[in-house]
GROMACS .gro file of C-alpha atoms in nm:
model
  234
    1UNK     CA    1 -11.173  19.873   3.445
    2UNK     CA    2 -11.466  19.704   3.187
    3UNK     CA    3 -11.633  19.976   2.986
    4UNK     CA    4 -11.996  19.968   2.863
    5UNK     CA    5 -12.079  19.995   2.534
    6UNK     CA    6 -12.343  20.195   2.364
    7UNK     CA    7 -12.578  19.880   2.423
    8UNK     CA    8 -12.501  19.803   2.720
    9UNK     CA    9 -12.534  20.188   2.870
   10UNK     CA   10 -12.842  20.197   2.729
   11UNK     CA   11 -12.962  19.925   2.925
   12UNK     CA   12 -12.804  20.038   3.264
   13UNK     CA   13 -13.051  20.194   3.529
   14UNK     CA   14 -12.808  20.450   3.544
   15UNK     CA   15 -12.912  20.569   3.235
   16UNK     CA   16 -13.301  20.525   3.287
   17UNK     CA   17 -13.264  20.791   3.591
   18UNK     CA   18 -13.634  20.952   3.559
   19UNK     CA   19 -13.481  21.269   3.824
   20UNK     CA   20 -13.286  21.469   3.548
   21UNK     CA   21 -13.500  21.584   3.339
   22UNK     CA   22 -13.834  21.369   3.317
   23UNK     CA   23 -14.083  21.690   3.437
   24UNK     CA   24 -13.899  21.967   3.368
   25UNK     CA   25 -14.113  22.250   3.167
   26UNK     CA   26 -14.042  22.504   3.022
   27UNK     CA   27 -13.879  22.797   3.276
   28UNK     CA   28 -13.645  22.519   3.401
   29UNK     CA   29 -13.551  22.502   2.982
   30UNK     CA   30 -13.473  22.866   2.966
   31UNK     CA   31 -13.299  22.866   3.372
   32UNK     CA   32 -13.112  22.560   3.267
   33UNK     CA   33 -12.976  22.670   2.929
   34UNK     CA   34 -12.939  23.073   2.995
   35UNK     CA   35 -13.164  23.134   2.698
   36UNK     CA   36 -13.539  23.211   2.578
   37UNK     CA   37 -13.694  22.906   2.406
   38UNK     CA   38 -13.990  23.109   2.260
   39UNK     CA   39 -13.828  23.407   2.215
   40UNK     CA   40 -13.582  23.197   2.000
   41UNK     CA   41 -13.807  23.039   1.796
   42UNK     CA   42 -14.034  23.316   1.720
   43UNK     CA   43 -13.710  23.547   1.625
   44UNK     CA   44 -13.659  23.272   1.328
   45UNK     CA   45 -13.808  23.289   1.013
   46UNK     CA   46 -14.106  23.075   0.973
   47UNK     CA   47 -14.091  22.756   0.938
   48UNK     CA   48 -13.923  22.688   1.232
   49UNK     CA   49 -13.808  22.350   1.406
   50UNK     CA   50 -13.705  22.264   1.737
   51UNK     CA   51 -13.552  21.939   1.802
   52UNK     CA   52 -13.478  21.850   2.204
   53UNK     CA   53 -13.275  21.587   2.283
   54UNK     CA   54 -13.379  21.355   2.581
   55UNK     CA   55 -13.685  21.527   2.643
   56UNK     CA   56 -13.848  21.352   2.922
   57UNK     CA   57 -14.177  21.298   2.959
   58UNK     CA   58 -14.170  21.593   2.687
   59UNK     CA   59 -14.382  21.847   2.946
   60UNK     CA   60 -14.176  22.159   2.875
   61UNK     CA   61 -14.197  22.108   2.460
   62UNK     CA   62 -14.564  22.036   2.493
   63UNK     CA   63 -14.589  22.353   2.692
   64UNK     CA   64 -14.449  22.526   2.407
   65UNK     CA   65 -14.618  22.405   2.169
   66UNK     CA   66 -14.966  22.536   2.348
   67UNK     CA   67 -14.806  22.842   2.403
   68UNK     CA   68 -14.682  22.931   2.004
   69UNK     CA   69 -15.062  22.815   1.933
   70UNK     CA   70 -15.246  23.077   2.139
   71UNK     CA   71 -14.935  23.305   2.025
   72UNK     CA   72 -14.957  23.252   1.594
   73UNK     CA   73 -15.341  23.277   1.610
   74UNK     CA   74 -15.549  23.555   1.509
   75UNK     CA   75 -15.789  23.549   1.769
   76UNK     CA   76 -16.013  23.311   1.685
   77UNK     CA   77 -15.887  22.976   1.843
   78UNK     CA   78 -15.817  22.870   1.442
   79UNK     CA   79 -15.456  22.794   1.425
   80UNK     CA   80 -15.454  22.516   1.181
   81UNK     CA   81 -15.307  22.674   0.849
   82UNK     CA   82 -14.969  22.796   1.075
   83UNK     CA   83 -14.940  22.458   1.235
   84UNK     CA   84 -14.733  22.393   0.937
   85UNK     CA   85 -14.500  22.716   1.061
   86UNK     CA   86 -14.362  22.532   1.355
   87UNK     CA   87 -14.217  22.182   1.406
   88UNK     CA   88 -14.099  22.073   1.789
   89UNK     CA   89 -13.977  21.711   1.796
   90UNK     CA   90 -13.868  21.510   2.114
   91UNK     CA   91 -13.638  21.253   2.160
   92UNK     CA   92 -13.593  21.014   2.471
   93UNK     CA   93 -13.482  20.670   2.470
   94UNK     CA   94 -13.728  20.575   2.716
   95UNK     CA   95 -14.088  20.629   2.638
   96UNK     CA   96 -14.233  20.850   2.940
   97UNK     CA   97 -14.369  21.075   2.726
   98UNK     CA   98 -14.721  21.226   2.883
   99UNK     CA   99 -14.880  21.328   2.609
  100UNK     CA  100 -15.079  21.158   2.387
  101UNK     CA  101 -15.207  21.232   2.136
  102UNK     CA  102 -14.942  21.496   2.076
  103UNK     CA  103 -15.050  21.858   2.010
  104UNK     CA  104 -15.049  21.909   1.561
  105UNK     CA  105 -14.696  22.115   1.608
  106UNK     CA  106 -14.510  21.859   1.853
  107UNK     CA  107 -14.374  21.481   1.741
  108UNK     CA  108 -14.261  21.252   2.058
  109UNK     CA  109 -14.016  20.961   1.983
  110UNK     CA  110 -13.855  20.683   2.089
  111UNK     CA  111 -13.546  20.658   1.987
  112UNK     CA  112 -13.133  20.616   2.114
  113UNK     CA  113 -13.012  20.955   2.016
  114UNK     CA  114 -12.691  20.784   1.903
  115UNK     CA  115 -12.826  20.616   1.637
  116UNK     CA  116 -13.142  20.852   1.523
  117UNK     CA  117 -13.119  21.037   1.175
  118UNK     CA  118 -13.349  21.324   1.178
  119UNK     CA  119 -13.499  21.413   0.798
  120UNK     CA  120 -13.437  21.766   0.863
  121UNK     CA  121 -13.226  22.012   0.955
  122UNK     CA  122 -13.314  22.221   1.308
  123UNK     CA  123 -13.294  22.589   1.406
  124UNK     CA  124 -13.274  22.510   1.756
  125UNK     CA  125 -13.134  22.169   1.908
  126UNK     CA  126 -13.132  22.140   2.315
  127UNK     CA  127 -13.021  21.845   2.533
  128UNK     CA  128 -13.091  21.984   2.907
  129UNK     CA  129 -12.894  21.751   3.119
  130UNK     CA  130 -12.920  21.468   2.867
  131UNK     CA  131 -12.555  21.436   2.790
  132UNK     CA  132 -12.464  21.337   3.105
  133UNK     CA  133 -12.642  20.974   3.077
  134UNK     CA  134 -12.478  20.917   2.704
  135UNK     CA  135 -12.172  20.711   2.606
  136UNK     CA  136 -12.034  20.820   2.310
  137UNK     CA  137 -12.093  21.205   2.421
  138UNK     CA  138 -11.840  21.322   2.149
  139UNK     CA  139 -11.940  21.123   1.869
  140UNK     CA  140 -12.321  21.247   1.973
  141UNK     CA  141 -12.157  21.637   1.915
  142UNK     CA  142 -12.057  21.538   1.571
  143UNK     CA  143 -12.373  21.401   1.462
  144UNK     CA  144 -12.592  21.708   1.611
  145UNK     CA  145 -12.328  21.924   1.379
  146UNK     CA  146 -12.465  21.818   1.121
  147UNK     CA  147 -12.812  21.824   1.194
  148UNK     CA  148 -12.877  22.226   1.285
  149UNK     CA  149 -12.966  22.455   0.963
  150UNK     CA  150 -12.728  22.686   0.849
  151UNK     CA  151 -12.778  22.958   1.115
  152UNK     CA  152 -12.911  22.695   1.350
  153UNK     CA  153 -12.832  22.718   1.727
  154UNK     CA  154 -12.724  22.432   1.960
  155UNK     CA  155 -12.730  22.414   2.313
  156UNK     CA  156 -12.657  22.196   2.582
  157UNK     CA  157 -12.538  22.107   2.961
  158UNK     CA  158 -12.208  21.948   2.914
  159UNK     CA  159 -11.999  21.837   3.161
  160UNK     CA  160 -11.606  21.821   3.038
  161UNK     CA  161 -11.512  21.601   3.324
  162UNK     CA  162 -11.710  21.311   3.195
  163UNK     CA  163 -11.468  21.282   2.886
  164UNK     CA  164 -11.219  21.053   3.060
  165UNK     CA  165 -10.853  20.917   2.922
  166UNK     CA  166 -10.761  20.510   2.942
  167UNK     CA  167 -10.591  20.656   3.244
  168UNK     CA  168 -10.900  20.797   3.388
  169UNK     CA  169 -10.769  21.117   3.417
  170UNK     CA  170 -11.069  21.412   3.224
  171UNK     CA  171 -10.944  21.514   2.931
  172UNK     CA  172 -10.957  21.893   3.087
  173UNK     CA  173 -10.760  22.183   2.878
  174UNK     CA  174 -10.693  21.966   2.540
  175UNK     CA  175 -11.048  21.851   2.484
  176UNK     CA  176 -11.184  22.240   2.530
  177UNK     CA  177 -10.913  22.387   2.305
  178UNK     CA  178 -10.978  22.129   2.064
  179UNK     CA  179 -11.387  22.218   2.045
  180UNK     CA  180 -11.325  22.582   1.981
  181UNK     CA  181 -11.071  22.511   1.707
  182UNK     CA  182 -11.427  22.363   1.587
  183UNK     CA  183 -11.651  22.666   1.654
  184UNK     CA  184 -11.757  22.546   1.968
  185UNK     CA  185 -11.812  22.727   2.282
  186UNK     CA  186 -11.768  22.538   2.626
  187UNK     CA  187 -11.857  22.780   2.938
  188UNK     CA  188 -11.673  22.595   3.213
  189UNK     CA  189 -11.854  22.800   3.465
  190UNK     CA  190 -12.247  22.695   3.356
  191UNK     CA  191 -12.139  22.424   3.241
  192UNK     CA  192 -12.280  22.497   2.910
  193UNK     CA  193 -12.199  22.360   2.532
  194UNK     CA  194 -12.310  22.542   2.225
  195UNK     CA  195 -12.302  22.668   1.879
  196UNK     CA  196 -12.440  22.828   1.591
  197UNK     CA  197 -12.435  22.719   1.217
  198UNK     CA  198 -12.423  22.364   1.091
  199UNK     CA  199 -12.079  22.234   1.051
  200UNK     CA  200 -11.827  21.914   1.053
  201UNK     CA  201 -11.684  21.881   1.382
  202UNK     CA  202 -11.366  21.654   1.397
  203UNK     CA  203 -11.226  21.564   1.760
  204UNK     CA  204 -10.892  21.371   1.790
  205UNK     CA  205 -11.000  21.103   2.009
  206UNK     CA  206 -11.199  20.759   1.929
  207UNK     CA  207 -11.450  20.641   2.194
  208UNK     CA  208 -11.379  20.347   2.378
  209UNK     CA  209 -11.661  20.296   2.625
  210UNK     CA  210 -11.871  20.441   2.915
  211UNK     CA  211 -11.853  20.353   3.277
  212UNK     CA  212 -12.227  20.382   3.477
  213UNK     CA  213 -12.070  20.349   3.781
  214UNK     CA  214 -11.857  20.711   3.754
  215UNK     CA  215 -12.071  20.838   4.059
  216UNK     CA  216 -12.256  21.167   4.088
  217UNK     CA  217 -12.165  21.482   3.915
  218UNK     CA  218 -12.197  21.848   3.917
  219UNK     CA  219 -12.558  21.789   3.939
  220UNK     CA  220 -12.568  21.567   4.254
  221UNK     CA  221 -12.746  21.299   4.064
  222UNK     CA  222 -12.497  20.965   3.896
  223UNK     CA  223 -12.389  21.058   3.570
  224UNK     CA  224 -12.177  20.852   3.323
  225UNK     CA  225 -11.787  20.895   3.206
  226UNK     CA  226 -11.696  20.838   2.860
  227UNK     CA  227 -11.340  20.656   2.804
  228UNK     CA  228 -11.091  20.783   2.464
  229UNK     CA  229 -10.830  20.741   2.328
  230UNK     CA  230 -10.643  21.087   2.251
  231UNK     CA  231 -10.502  21.143   1.906
  232UNK     CA  232 -10.659  21.009   1.639
  233UNK     CA  233 -10.979  21.134   1.467
  234UNK     CA  234 -11.304  21.048   1.598
   0.00000   0.00000   0.00000
């Protein structure tokens, strides 16, 4: 099998799939992640920052920015002094954003999550069905671990079967055991991965490349399998 590196993968038509998270709004985020995003943000000490990776059009983020503006003001419609209390950042490989200009609380960035670096830590980091289309999934998870605030929450959809060994078999229980040893939670029923707090995640896998012809995953949409060699630190 000829595996793709991340540069080649990002040019793949599978990665450019616009049907998974492109148009999803805030209730869809709550359903897919199993949390109430607004309640999570409101429960945090201000200022609060939310980063959404593979954000698509950014519809959900714009909706959250509007609702937070409506709810945080004093009723006179002037929320300028509160704008610095909440920052929402969306990152997507494709500039397919729905809003221009964006609300003051919202910043939308066109970049690869494999190489992009934030300038601050975040209280909430999410990725709704975006990891399915990333090559070095474990590498991205390790990077996300350093982007969280000390008590921040990361939660995302993640299919552990998309992590493959050289012979094509899923990494399986060895991977989930390794994740849990790092303080990472994985729910095989809901296919969600999450953890709380900034951390250094060091997994015994080395990335080899990806397969954009893996076919549909549990969502029914074409996805990407990522191949690793086991036994060496990532």
